[in-house]
PDB file of C-alpha atoms in Angstrom:
ATOM      1  CA  UNK A 373      30.646  28.484 -69.335  1.00  0.00           C
ATOM      2  CA  UNK A 374      30.529  27.604 -65.619  1.00  0.00           C
ATOM      3  CA  UNK A 375      27.558  28.936 -63.709  1.00  0.00           C
ATOM      4  CA  UNK A 376      28.252  29.823 -60.098  1.00  0.00           C
ATOM      5  CA  UNK A 377      25.264  29.052 -57.827  1.00  0.00           C
ATOM      6  CA  UNK A 378      23.946  32.055 -56.097  1.00  0.00           C
ATOM      7  CA  UNK A 379      24.344  32.228 -52.329  1.00  0.00           C
ATOM      8  CA  UNK A 380      21.062  31.809 -50.369  1.00  0.00           C
ATOM      9  CA  UNK A 381      19.734  34.864 -48.715  1.00  0.00           C
ATOM     10  CA  UNK A 382      19.821  35.008 -44.863  1.00  0.00           C
ATOM     11  CA  UNK A 383      16.049  34.548 -44.679  1.00  0.00           C
ATOM     12  CA  UNK A 384      16.305  31.438 -46.876  1.00  0.00           C
ATOM     13  CA  UNK A 385      19.077  29.983 -44.699  1.00  0.00           C
ATOM     14  CA  UNK A 386      16.963  30.532 -41.573  1.00  0.00           C
ATOM     15  CA  UNK A 387      14.011  28.782 -43.241  1.00  0.00           C
ATOM     16  CA  UNK A 388      16.221  25.798 -44.174  1.00  0.00           C
ATOM     17  CA  UNK A 389      17.621  25.462 -40.648  1.00  0.00           C
ATOM     18  CA  UNK A 390      14.192  25.798 -38.983  1.00  0.00           C
ATOM     19  CA  UNK A 391      12.538  22.378 -38.315  1.00  0.00           C
ATOM     20  CA  UNK A 392       9.217  21.597 -39.906  1.00  0.00           C
ATOM     21  CA  UNK A 393       7.590  21.137 -36.497  1.00  0.00           C
ATOM     22  CA  UNK A 394       8.156  23.529 -33.629  1.00  0.00           C
ATOM     23  CA  UNK A 395       9.894  21.669 -30.716  1.00  0.00           C
ATOM     24  CA  UNK A 396       7.396  23.105 -28.244  1.00  0.00           C
ATOM     25  CA  UNK A 397       4.475  21.894 -30.353  1.00  0.00           C
ATOM     26  CA  UNK A 398       6.137  18.478 -30.708  1.00  0.00           C
ATOM     27  CA  UNK A 399       6.647  18.252 -26.950  1.00  0.00           C
ATOM     28  CA  UNK A 400       3.055  19.333 -26.312  1.00  0.00           C
ATOM     29  CA  UNK A 401       1.709  16.691 -28.699  1.00  0.00           C
ATOM     30  CA  UNK A 402       3.883  14.014 -27.087  1.00  0.00           C
ATOM     31  CA  UNK A 403       2.736  14.875 -23.573  1.00  0.00           C
ATOM     32  CA  UNK A 404      -0.878  15.073 -24.720  1.00  0.00           C
ATOM     33  CA  UNK A 405      -0.693  11.647 -26.352  1.00  0.00           C
ATOM     34  CA  UNK A 406       0.941  10.181 -23.254  1.00  0.00           C
ATOM     35  CA  UNK A 407      -1.748  11.747 -21.059  1.00  0.00           C
ATOM     36  CA  UNK A 408      -4.508  10.245 -23.186  1.00  0.00           C
ATOM     37  CA  UNK A 409      -2.915   6.782 -23.076  1.00  0.00           C
ATOM     38  CA  UNK A 410      -2.410   6.927 -19.298  1.00  0.00           C
ATOM     39  CA  UNK A 411      -5.992   8.121 -18.816  1.00  0.00           C
ATOM     40  CA  UNK A 412      -7.320   5.172 -20.830  1.00  0.00           C
ATOM     41  CA  UNK A 413      -5.191   2.754 -18.781  1.00  0.00           C
ATOM     42  CA  UNK A 414      -6.363   4.368 -15.528  1.00  0.00           C
ATOM     43  CA  UNK A 415     -10.008   4.080 -16.537  1.00  0.00           C
ATOM     44  CA  UNK A 416      -9.529   0.412 -17.474  1.00  0.00           C
ATOM     45  CA  UNK A 417      -8.152  -0.252 -13.982  1.00  0.00           C
ATOM     46  CA  UNK A 418     -10.966   1.687 -12.312  1.00  0.00           C
ATOM     47  CA  UNK A 419     -13.804  -0.007 -14.220  1.00  0.00           C
ATOM     48  CA  UNK A 420     -14.213  -2.941 -11.742  1.00  0.00           C
ATOM     49  CA  UNK A 421     -14.126  -0.580  -8.754  1.00  0.00           C
ATOM     50  CA  UNK A 422     -16.623   1.824 -10.299  1.00  0.00           C
ATOM     51  CA  UNK A 423     -18.907  -1.086 -11.179  1.00  0.00           C
ATOM     52  CA  UNK A 424     -18.710  -2.349  -7.588  1.00  0.00           C
ATOM     53  CA  UNK A 425     -19.646   1.074  -6.197  1.00  0.00           C
ATOM     54  CA  UNK A 426     -22.497   1.410  -8.675  1.00  0.00           C
ATOM     55  CA  UNK A 427     -23.774  -2.116  -7.958  1.00  0.00           C
ATOM     56  CA  UNK A 428     -23.760  -1.432  -4.229  1.00  0.00           C
ATOM     57  CA  UNK A 429     -26.640   0.998  -4.806  1.00  0.00           C
ATOM     58  CA  UNK A 430     -28.668  -1.280  -7.092  1.00  0.00           C
ATOM     59  CA  UNK A 431     -31.459  -3.705  -6.351  1.00  0.00           C
ATOM     60  CA  UNK A 432     -30.575  -7.397  -6.530  1.00  0.00           C
ATOM     61  CA  UNK A 433     -32.507  -7.817  -9.787  1.00  0.00           C
ATOM     62  CA  UNK A 434     -30.717  -4.907 -11.435  1.00  0.00           C
ATOM     63  CA  UNK A 435     -27.069  -5.936 -10.969  1.00  0.00           C
ATOM     64  CA  UNK A 436     -26.693  -8.587 -13.680  1.00  0.00           C
ATOM     65  CA  UNK A 437     -29.170  -7.287 -16.231  1.00  0.00           C
ATOM     66  CA  UNK A 438     -28.227  -7.281 -19.912  1.00  0.00           C
ATOM     67  CA  UNK A 439     -27.290  -4.859 -21.353  1.00  0.00           C
ATOM     68  CA  UNK A 440     -25.344  -3.660 -18.324  1.00  0.00           C
ATOM     69  CA  UNK A 441     -26.355  -0.375 -16.704  1.00  0.00           C
ATOM     70  CA  UNK A 442     -23.784   1.773 -14.937  1.00  0.00           C
ATOM     71  CA  UNK A 443     -26.118   3.949 -12.907  1.00  0.00           C
ATOM     72  CA  UNK A 444     -28.851   2.558 -10.650  1.00  0.00           C
ATOM     73  CA  UNK A 445     -32.365   3.572 -11.616  1.00  0.00           C
ATOM     74  CA  UNK A 446     -33.351   4.048  -7.990  1.00  0.00           C
ATOM     75  CA  UNK A 447     -30.331   4.171  -5.611  1.00  0.00           C
ATOM     76  CA  UNK A 448     -30.812   1.725  -2.741  1.00  0.00           C
ATOM     77  CA  UNK A 449     -28.982   3.426   0.134  1.00  0.00           C
ATOM     78  CA  UNK A 450     -30.549   0.927   2.518  1.00  0.00           C
ATOM     79  CA  UNK A 451     -28.100  -1.710   1.236  1.00  0.00           C
ATOM     80  CA  UNK A 452     -25.415  -0.168   3.431  1.00  0.00           C
ATOM     81  CA  UNK A 453     -27.649  -0.433   6.493  1.00  0.00           C
ATOM     82  CA  UNK A 454     -28.816  -3.971   5.822  1.00  0.00           C
ATOM     83  CA  UNK A 455     -25.313  -5.448   5.927  1.00  0.00           C
ATOM     84  CA  UNK A 456     -25.071  -4.415   9.586  1.00  0.00           C
ATOM     85  CA  UNK A 457     -28.299  -6.297  10.264  1.00  0.00           C
ATOM     86  CA  UNK A 458     -27.180  -9.488   8.524  1.00  0.00           C
ATOM     87  CA  UNK A 459     -23.751  -9.728  10.210  1.00  0.00           C
ATOM     88  CA  UNK A 460     -22.070  -7.733  13.004  1.00  0.00           C
ATOM     89  CA  UNK A 461     -19.979  -5.585  10.666  1.00  0.00           C
ATOM     90  CA  UNK A 462     -19.496  -3.006  13.380  1.00  0.00           C
ATOM     91  CA  UNK A 463     -17.646  -5.626  15.411  1.00  0.00           C
ATOM     92  CA  UNK A 464     -15.672  -6.702  12.357  1.00  0.00           C
ATOM     93  CA  UNK A 465     -14.661  -3.092  11.692  1.00  0.00           C
ATOM     94  CA  UNK A 466     -13.486  -2.636  15.294  1.00  0.00           C
ATOM     95  CA  UNK A 467     -11.438  -5.857  15.156  1.00  0.00           C
ATOM     96  CA  UNK A 468      -9.875  -4.753  11.886  1.00  0.00           C
ATOM     97  CA  UNK A 469      -9.044  -1.343  13.357  1.00  0.00           C
ATOM     98  CA  UNK A 470      -7.338  -2.887  16.396  1.00  0.00           C
ATOM     99  CA  UNK A 471      -5.366  -5.482  14.437  1.00  0.00           C
ATOM    100  CA  UNK A 472      -4.366  -3.122  11.628  1.00  0.00           C
ATOM    101  CA  UNK A 473      -3.454  -0.208  13.913  1.00  0.00           C
ATOM    102  CA  UNK A 474      -1.266  -2.228  16.272  1.00  0.00           C
ATOM    103  CA  UNK A 475       0.334  -4.220  13.445  1.00  0.00           C
ATOM    104  CA  UNK A 476       1.159  -1.084  11.434  1.00  0.00           C
ATOM    105  CA  UNK A 477       2.576   0.650  14.511  1.00  0.00           C
ATOM    106  CA  UNK A 478       4.696  -2.392  15.325  1.00  0.00           C
ATOM    107  CA  UNK A 479       5.896  -2.637  11.730  1.00  0.00           C
ATOM    108  CA  UNK A 480       7.014   1.006  11.658  1.00  0.00           C
ATOM    109  CA  UNK A 481       8.723   0.890  15.087  1.00  0.00           C
ATOM    110  CA  UNK A 482      10.543  -2.403  14.550  1.00  0.00           C
ATOM    111  CA  UNK A 483      11.556  -1.555  10.972  1.00  0.00           C
ATOM    112  CA  UNK A 484      13.031   1.779  12.030  1.00  0.00           C
ATOM    113  CA  UNK A 485      14.975   0.262  14.944  1.00  0.00           C
ATOM    114  CA  UNK A 486      16.348  -2.712  12.993  1.00  0.00           C
ATOM    115  CA  UNK A 487      17.021  -0.588   9.910  1.00  0.00           C
ATOM    116  CA  UNK A 488      18.880   1.999  12.016  1.00  0.00           C
ATOM    117  CA  UNK A 489      21.058  -0.762  13.449  1.00  0.00           C
ATOM    118  CA  UNK A 490      21.951  -2.119  10.015  1.00  0.00           C
ATOM    119  CA  UNK A 491      22.503   1.279   8.392  1.00  0.00           C
ATOM    120  CA  UNK A 492      24.224   3.371  11.087  1.00  0.00           C
ATOM    121  CA  UNK A 493      25.822   1.067  13.666  1.00  0.00           C
ATOM    122  CA  UNK A 494      28.886  -1.128  13.339  1.00  0.00           C
ATOM    123  CA  UNK A 495      28.793  -4.513  15.061  1.00  0.00           C
ATOM    124  CA  UNK A 496      30.311  -7.940  14.349  1.00  0.00           C
ATOM    125  CA  UNK A 497      28.453  -9.941  11.721  1.00  0.00           C
ATOM    126  CA  UNK A 498      26.321  -7.029  10.567  1.00  0.00           C
ATOM    127  CA  UNK A 499      26.778  -7.716   6.844  1.00  0.00           C
ATOM    128  CA  UNK A 500      26.150 -11.444   7.301  1.00  0.00           C
ATOM    129  CA  UNK A 501      22.889 -10.957   9.171  1.00  0.00           C
ATOM    130  CA  UNK A 502      21.758  -8.267   6.751  1.00  0.00           C
ATOM    131  CA  UNK A 503      22.371 -10.619   3.817  1.00  0.00           C
ATOM    132  CA  UNK A 504      20.551 -13.420   5.630  1.00  0.00           C
ATOM    133  CA  UNK A 505      17.603 -11.113   6.234  1.00  0.00           C
ATOM    134  CA  UNK A 506      17.495 -10.160   2.550  1.00  0.00           C
ATOM    135  CA  UNK A 507      17.619 -13.867   1.644  1.00  0.00           C
ATOM    136  CA  UNK A 508      14.404 -14.462   3.591  1.00  0.00           C
ATOM    137  CA  UNK A 509      12.604 -12.297   1.026  1.00  0.00           C
ATOM    138  CA  UNK A 510      13.083 -15.163  -1.451  1.00  0.00           C
ATOM    139  CA  UNK A 511      10.942 -17.492   0.682  1.00  0.00           C
ATOM    140  CA  UNK A 512       7.213 -17.540  -0.122  1.00  0.00           C
ATOM    141  CA  UNK A 513       5.137 -16.729   2.933  1.00  0.00           C
ATOM    142  CA  UNK A 514       3.224 -19.994   2.606  1.00  0.00           C
ATOM    143  CA  UNK A 515       6.457 -21.923   3.329  1.00  0.00           C
ATOM    144  CA  UNK A 516       6.533 -20.639   6.920  1.00  0.00           C
ATOM    145  CA  UNK A 517       2.785 -20.931   7.449  1.00  0.00           C
ATOM    146  CA  UNK A 518       2.760 -24.358   9.105  1.00  0.00           C
ATOM    147  CA  UNK A 519       5.747 -23.715  11.456  1.00  0.00           C
ATOM    148  CA  UNK A 520       4.208 -20.426  12.569  1.00  0.00           C
ATOM    149  CA  UNK A 521       0.858 -22.079  13.206  1.00  0.00           C
ATOM    150  CA  UNK A 522       2.520 -24.766  15.350  1.00  0.00           C
ATOM    151  CA  UNK A 523       4.396 -22.132  17.341  1.00  0.00           C
ATOM    152  CA  UNK A 524       1.301 -20.031  17.969  1.00  0.00           C
ATOM    153  CA  UNK A 525      -0.745 -23.099  18.882  1.00  0.00           C
ATOM    154  CA  UNK A 526       1.853 -24.134  21.445  1.00  0.00           C
ATOM    155  CA  UNK A 527       1.665 -20.622  22.914  1.00  0.00           C
ATOM    156  CA  UNK A 528      -2.127 -20.789  23.113  1.00  0.00           C
ATOM    157  CA  UNK A 529      -2.584 -17.863  20.744  1.00  0.00           C
ATOM    158  CA  UNK A 530      -5.089 -19.475  18.373  1.00  0.00           C
ATOM    159  CA  UNK A 531      -8.348 -17.484  18.114  1.00  0.00           C
ATOM    160  CA  UNK A 532      -6.611 -14.387  19.478  1.00  0.00           C
ATOM    161  CA  UNK A 533      -5.160 -11.269  17.841  1.00  0.00           C
ATOM    162  CA  UNK A 534      -1.604 -12.035  18.979  1.00  0.00           C
ATOM    163  CA  UNK A 535      -0.503 -13.961  15.829  1.00  0.00           C
ATOM    164  CA  UNK A 536      -1.642 -11.007  13.726  1.00  0.00           C
ATOM    165  CA  UNK A 537       0.155  -8.364  15.826  1.00  0.00           C
ATOM    166  CA  UNK A 538       3.126  -9.647  17.848  1.00  0.00           C
ATOM    167  CA  UNK A 539       5.361 -10.857  14.952  1.00  0.00           C
ATOM    168  CA  UNK A 540       5.316  -7.400  13.378  1.00  0.00           C
ATOM    169  CA  UNK A 541       6.731  -5.848  16.552  1.00  0.00           C
ATOM    170  CA  UNK A 542       9.824  -8.016  15.995  1.00  0.00           C
ATOM    171  CA  UNK A 543      10.846  -6.904  12.505  1.00  0.00           C
ATOM    172  CA  UNK A 544       9.036  -9.687  10.686  1.00  0.00           C
ATOM    173  CA  UNK A 545       8.988  -7.956   7.273  1.00  0.00           C
ATOM    174  CA  UNK A 546      12.409  -7.792   5.606  1.00  0.00           C
ATOM    175  CA  UNK A 547      11.204  -5.524   2.790  1.00  0.00           C
ATOM    176  CA  UNK A 548      10.388  -2.639   5.122  1.00  0.00           C
ATOM    177  CA  UNK A 549      13.723  -2.985   6.925  1.00  0.00           C
ATOM    178  CA  UNK A 550      15.471  -2.866   3.558  1.00  0.00           C
ATOM    179  CA  UNK A 551      13.597   0.347   2.671  1.00  0.00           C
ATOM    180  CA  UNK A 552      14.706   1.936   5.947  1.00  0.00           C
ATOM    181  CA  UNK A 553      18.333   0.908   5.415  1.00  0.00           C
ATOM    182  CA  UNK A 554      18.353   2.350   1.908  1.00  0.00           C
ATOM    183  CA  UNK A 555      16.849   5.616   3.124  1.00  0.00           C
ATOM    184  CA  UNK A 556      19.106   6.055   6.163  1.00  0.00           C
ATOM    185  CA  UNK A 557      22.233   5.501   4.082  1.00  0.00           C
ATOM    186  CA  UNK A 558      21.407   8.765   2.310  1.00  0.00           C
ATOM    187  CA  UNK A 559      21.481  10.805   5.549  1.00  0.00           C
ATOM    188  CA  UNK A 560      24.950  12.334   6.202  1.00  0.00           C
ATOM    189  CA  UNK A 561      26.850  10.719   9.050  1.00  0.00           C
ATOM    190  CA  UNK A 562      28.106  14.162  10.105  1.00  0.00           C
ATOM    191  CA  UNK A 563      24.737  14.879  11.744  1.00  0.00           C
ATOM    192  CA  UNK A 564      25.062  11.818  13.949  1.00  0.00           C
ATOM    193  CA  UNK A 565      28.733  12.432  14.738  1.00  0.00           C
ATOM    194  CA  UNK A 566      27.982  16.005  15.802  1.00  0.00           C
ATOM    195  CA  UNK A 567      25.202  14.766  18.086  1.00  0.00           C
ATOM    196  CA  UNK A 568      27.542  12.171  19.643  1.00  0.00           C
ATOM    197  CA  UNK A 569      30.128  14.876  20.323  1.00  0.00           C
ATOM    198  CA  UNK A 570      27.423  16.919  22.058  1.00  0.00           C
ATOM    199  CA  UNK A 571      26.716  13.958  24.329  1.00  0.00           C
ATOM    200  CA  UNK A 572      23.520  12.626  22.754  1.00  0.00           C
ATOM    201  CA  UNK A 573      22.702   8.942  23.204  1.00  0.00           C
ATOM    202  CA  UNK A 574      21.740   6.590  20.402  1.00  0.00           C
ATOM    203  CA  UNK A 575      18.102   6.720  21.451  1.00  0.00           C
ATOM    204  CA  UNK A 576      18.154  10.528  21.370  1.00  0.00           C
ATOM    205  CA  UNK A 577      19.778  10.489  17.942  1.00  0.00           C
ATOM    206  CA  UNK A 578      17.169   8.059  16.641  1.00  0.00           C
ATOM    207  CA  UNK A 579      14.169   9.901  18.076  1.00  0.00           C
ATOM    208  CA  UNK A 580      15.292  13.529  17.684  1.00  0.00           C
ATOM    209  CA  UNK A 581      17.386  13.454  14.490  1.00  0.00           C
ATOM    210  CA  UNK A 582      16.734  10.343  12.424  1.00  0.00           C
ATOM    211  CA  UNK A 583      12.967  10.048  12.836  1.00  0.00           C
ATOM    212  CA  UNK A 584      12.133  13.680  11.862  1.00  0.00           C
ATOM    213  CA  UNK A 585      14.224  13.225   8.708  1.00  0.00           C
ATOM    214  CA  UNK A 586      12.605   9.858   7.928  1.00  0.00           C
ATOM    215  CA  UNK A 587       9.017  10.979   7.435  1.00  0.00           C
ATOM    216  CA  UNK A 588       8.914   9.904   3.737  1.00  0.00           C
ATOM    217  CA  UNK A 589      10.060   6.336   4.402  1.00  0.00           C
ATOM    218  CA  UNK A 590       7.866   6.082   7.509  1.00  0.00           C
ATOM    219  CA  UNK A 591       4.842   7.127   5.456  1.00  0.00           C
ATOM    220  CA  UNK A 592       5.774   4.633   2.744  1.00  0.00           C
ATOM    221  CA  UNK A 593       6.073   1.760   5.218  1.00  0.00           C
ATOM    222  CA  UNK A 594       2.861   2.805   6.967  1.00  0.00           C
ATOM    223  CA  UNK A 595       0.881   2.831   3.704  1.00  0.00           C
ATOM    224  CA  UNK A 596       2.308  -0.516   2.560  1.00  0.00           C
ATOM    225  CA  UNK A 597       1.721  -2.097   5.967  1.00  0.00           C
ATOM    226  CA  UNK A 598      -1.776  -0.635   6.195  1.00  0.00           C
ATOM    227  CA  UNK A 599      -2.792  -2.194   2.881  1.00  0.00           C
ATOM    228  CA  UNK A 600      -1.124  -5.485   3.839  1.00  0.00           C
ATOM    229  CA  UNK A 601      -2.818  -5.897   7.220  1.00  0.00           C
ATOM    230  CA  UNK A 602      -6.123  -4.279   6.303  1.00  0.00           C
ATOM    231  CA  UNK A 603      -6.659  -6.606   3.333  1.00  0.00           C
ATOM    232  CA  UNK A 604      -5.131  -9.675   4.973  1.00  0.00           C
ATOM    233  CA  UNK A 605      -7.358 -12.714   4.557  1.00  0.00           C
ATOM    234  CA  UNK A 606      -5.238 -15.857   4.897  1.00  0.00           C
ATOM    235  CA  UNK A 607      -3.809 -15.223   8.361  1.00  0.00           C
ATOM    236  CA  UNK A 608      -7.130 -14.221   9.996  1.00  0.00           C
ATOM    237  CA  UNK A 609      -8.751 -17.222   8.327  1.00  0.00           C
ATOM    238  CA  UNK A 610      -6.197 -19.557   9.916  1.00  0.00           C
ATOM    239  CA  UNK A 611      -5.864 -18.033  13.384  1.00  0.00           C
ATOM    240  CA  UNK A 612      -9.345 -16.619  14.110  1.00  0.00           C
ATOM    241  CA  UNK A 613     -12.144 -19.111  14.713  1.00  0.00           C
ATOM    242  CA  UNK A 614     -14.949 -17.342  16.560  1.00  0.00           C
ATOM    243  CA  UNK A 615     -17.087 -14.766  14.767  1.00  0.00           C
ATOM    244  CA  UNK A 616     -16.509 -12.200  17.524  1.00  0.00           C
ATOM    245  CA  UNK A 617     -12.836 -12.005  16.470  1.00  0.00           C
ATOM    246  CA  UNK A 618     -13.365 -11.877  12.712  1.00  0.00           C
ATOM    247  CA  UNK A 619     -12.008  -9.018  10.611  1.00  0.00           C
ATOM    248  CA  UNK A 620     -13.737  -7.297   7.697  1.00  0.00           C
ATOM    249  CA  UNK A 621     -12.111  -9.597   5.140  1.00  0.00           C
ATOM    250  CA  UNK A 622     -13.598 -12.657   6.843  1.00  0.00           C
ATOM    251  CA  UNK A 623     -16.937 -10.895   7.250  1.00  0.00           C
ATOM    252  CA  UNK A 624     -17.205 -10.157   3.531  1.00  0.00           C
ATOM    253  CA  UNK A 625     -16.291 -13.780   2.770  1.00  0.00           C
ATOM    254  CA  UNK A 626     -19.030 -15.000   5.118  1.00  0.00           C
ATOM    255  CA  UNK A 627     -21.489 -12.547   3.579  1.00  0.00           C
ATOM    256  CA  UNK A 628     -20.612 -13.860   0.136  1.00  0.00           C
ATOM    257  CA  UNK A 629     -20.965 -17.507   1.152  1.00  0.00           C
ATOM    258  CA  UNK A 630     -24.281 -17.205   2.964  1.00  0.00           C
ATOM    259  CA  UNK A 631     -26.025 -14.577   0.827  1.00  0.00           C
ATOM    260  CA  UNK A 632     -24.937 -15.142  -2.753  1.00  0.00           C
ATOM    261  CA  UNK A 633     -28.390 -14.092  -3.941  1.00  0.00           C
ATOM    262  CA  UNK A 634     -27.822 -10.642  -2.385  1.00  0.00           C
ATOM    263  CA  UNK A 635     -24.800  -9.412  -4.275  1.00  0.00           C
ATOM    264  CA  UNK A 636     -25.698  -5.822  -3.439  1.00  0.00           C
ATOM    265  CA  UNK A 637     -24.764  -6.547   0.186  1.00  0.00           C
ATOM    266  CA  UNK A 638     -21.395  -7.936  -0.868  1.00  0.00           C
ATOM    267  CA  UNK A 639     -20.665  -4.877  -3.021  1.00  0.00           C
ATOM    268  CA  UNK A 640     -21.809  -2.513  -0.267  1.00  0.00           C
ATOM    269  CA  UNK A 641     -19.474  -4.156   2.241  1.00  0.00           C
ATOM    270  CA  UNK A 642     -16.626  -4.049  -0.267  1.00  0.00           C
ATOM    271  CA  UNK A 643     -17.219  -0.339  -0.896  1.00  0.00           C
ATOM    272  CA  UNK A 644     -17.195   0.413   2.826  1.00  0.00           C
ATOM    273  CA  UNK A 645     -13.967  -1.539   3.205  1.00  0.00           C
ATOM    274  CA  UNK A 646     -12.350   0.337   0.312  1.00  0.00           C
ATOM    275  CA  UNK A 647     -13.213   3.850   1.513  1.00  0.00           C
ATOM    276  CA  UNK A 648     -10.802   4.193   4.508  1.00  0.00           C
ATOM    277  CA  UNK A 649      -7.769   2.963   2.563  1.00  0.00           C
ATOM    278  CA  UNK A 650      -8.562   5.293  -0.324  1.00  0.00           C
ATOM    279  CA  UNK A 651      -8.892   8.311   1.978  1.00  0.00           C
ATOM    280  CA  UNK A 652      -5.639   7.543   3.811  1.00  0.00           C
ATOM    281  CA  UNK A 653      -3.759   7.036   0.555  1.00  0.00           C
ATOM    282  CA  UNK A 654      -4.961  10.386  -0.807  1.00  0.00           C
ATOM    283  CA  UNK A 655      -3.644  12.254   2.247  1.00  0.00           C
ATOM    284  CA  UNK A 656      -0.365  10.270   2.438  1.00  0.00           C
ATOM    285  CA  UNK A 657       0.319  10.256  -1.303  1.00  0.00           C
ATOM    286  CA  UNK A 658       2.940  13.017  -1.193  1.00  0.00           C
ATOM    287  CA  UNK A 659       5.051  11.249   1.435  1.00  0.00           C
ATOM    288  CA  UNK A 660       4.427   7.907  -0.244  1.00  0.00           C
ATOM    289  CA  UNK A 661       5.811   9.029  -3.616  1.00  0.00           C
ATOM    290  CA  UNK A 662       8.720  10.847  -1.962  1.00  0.00           C
ATOM    291  CA  UNK A 663       9.612   7.763   0.065  1.00  0.00           C
ATOM    292  CA  UNK A 664       9.629   5.530  -3.009  1.00  0.00           C
ATOM    293  CA  UNK A 665      11.897   7.991  -4.830  1.00  0.00           C
ATOM    294  CA  UNK A 666      14.384   8.149  -1.936  1.00  0.00           C
ATOM    295  CA  UNK A 667      14.680   4.457  -1.027  1.00  0.00           C
ATOM    296  CA  UNK A 668      16.166   3.023  -4.192  1.00  0.00           C
ATOM    297  CA  UNK A 669      12.985   2.115  -6.115  1.00  0.00           C
ATOM    298  CA  UNK A 670      12.825   5.424  -7.958  1.00  0.00           C
ATOM    299  CA  UNK A 671      16.107   5.058  -9.854  1.00  0.00           C
ATOM    300  CA  UNK A 672      18.259   6.653  -7.151  1.00  0.00           C
TER     301      UNK A 672
END
């Protein structure tokens, strides 16, 4: 006798089709695990910085004790004042502000102008020169170090700020120009054509239409250039000889060389140098992330 299997009840069919783990719970667990892993990685990257900040408030005999202590027993706030007595860090900060500000401004202006030419204008040899510019990104900067030094020496620019500022007003960084070109190619040409019909000049189009729409890429270039020039050590070391023209990077190096027994001074100077960049990055982070996403590096 053949036995016919009974048909499952609707409730049983629903239980069979229902997954063992709720998709929302699975997604929550996945995001939570990812968050924990990223937090651990972030902390591992921040450990040296946090140790530097903590050591800047310690006494010299407390920095390298074993076992290591994270918090100073008696915070030495005077460490931040003493570094200004040992070396003229106020002068170094002013020099760094002048060099970094003018170099960043020149980088943004020249990158926008050259990038606008490559992305929006048609002229003979445009593709060739754009490819040649991209090819220069393959050259290590150290390759051009000696020729640039000879040029600046012949111009009498050694021990002045000109070698650290003037080249960046002439589109010296191909990467930033490439970012601008990638961004501007995403802006509809109809906006520019309508402005030309209305009688606007190229300068008016660039300043009144393109620039207001280019805030993300401008912020991205400004942040990159700020970090580049603010932390630059090799170029100031080569071109600046007198202490009155030194930047903060050279000042910290000199502090390290002459006062190795006072590591708290070195860490205090490093903390002061880190603070402005960190504050600027926090305020410009939104434009920075948006610029990266819209210039080809974010998978666009």
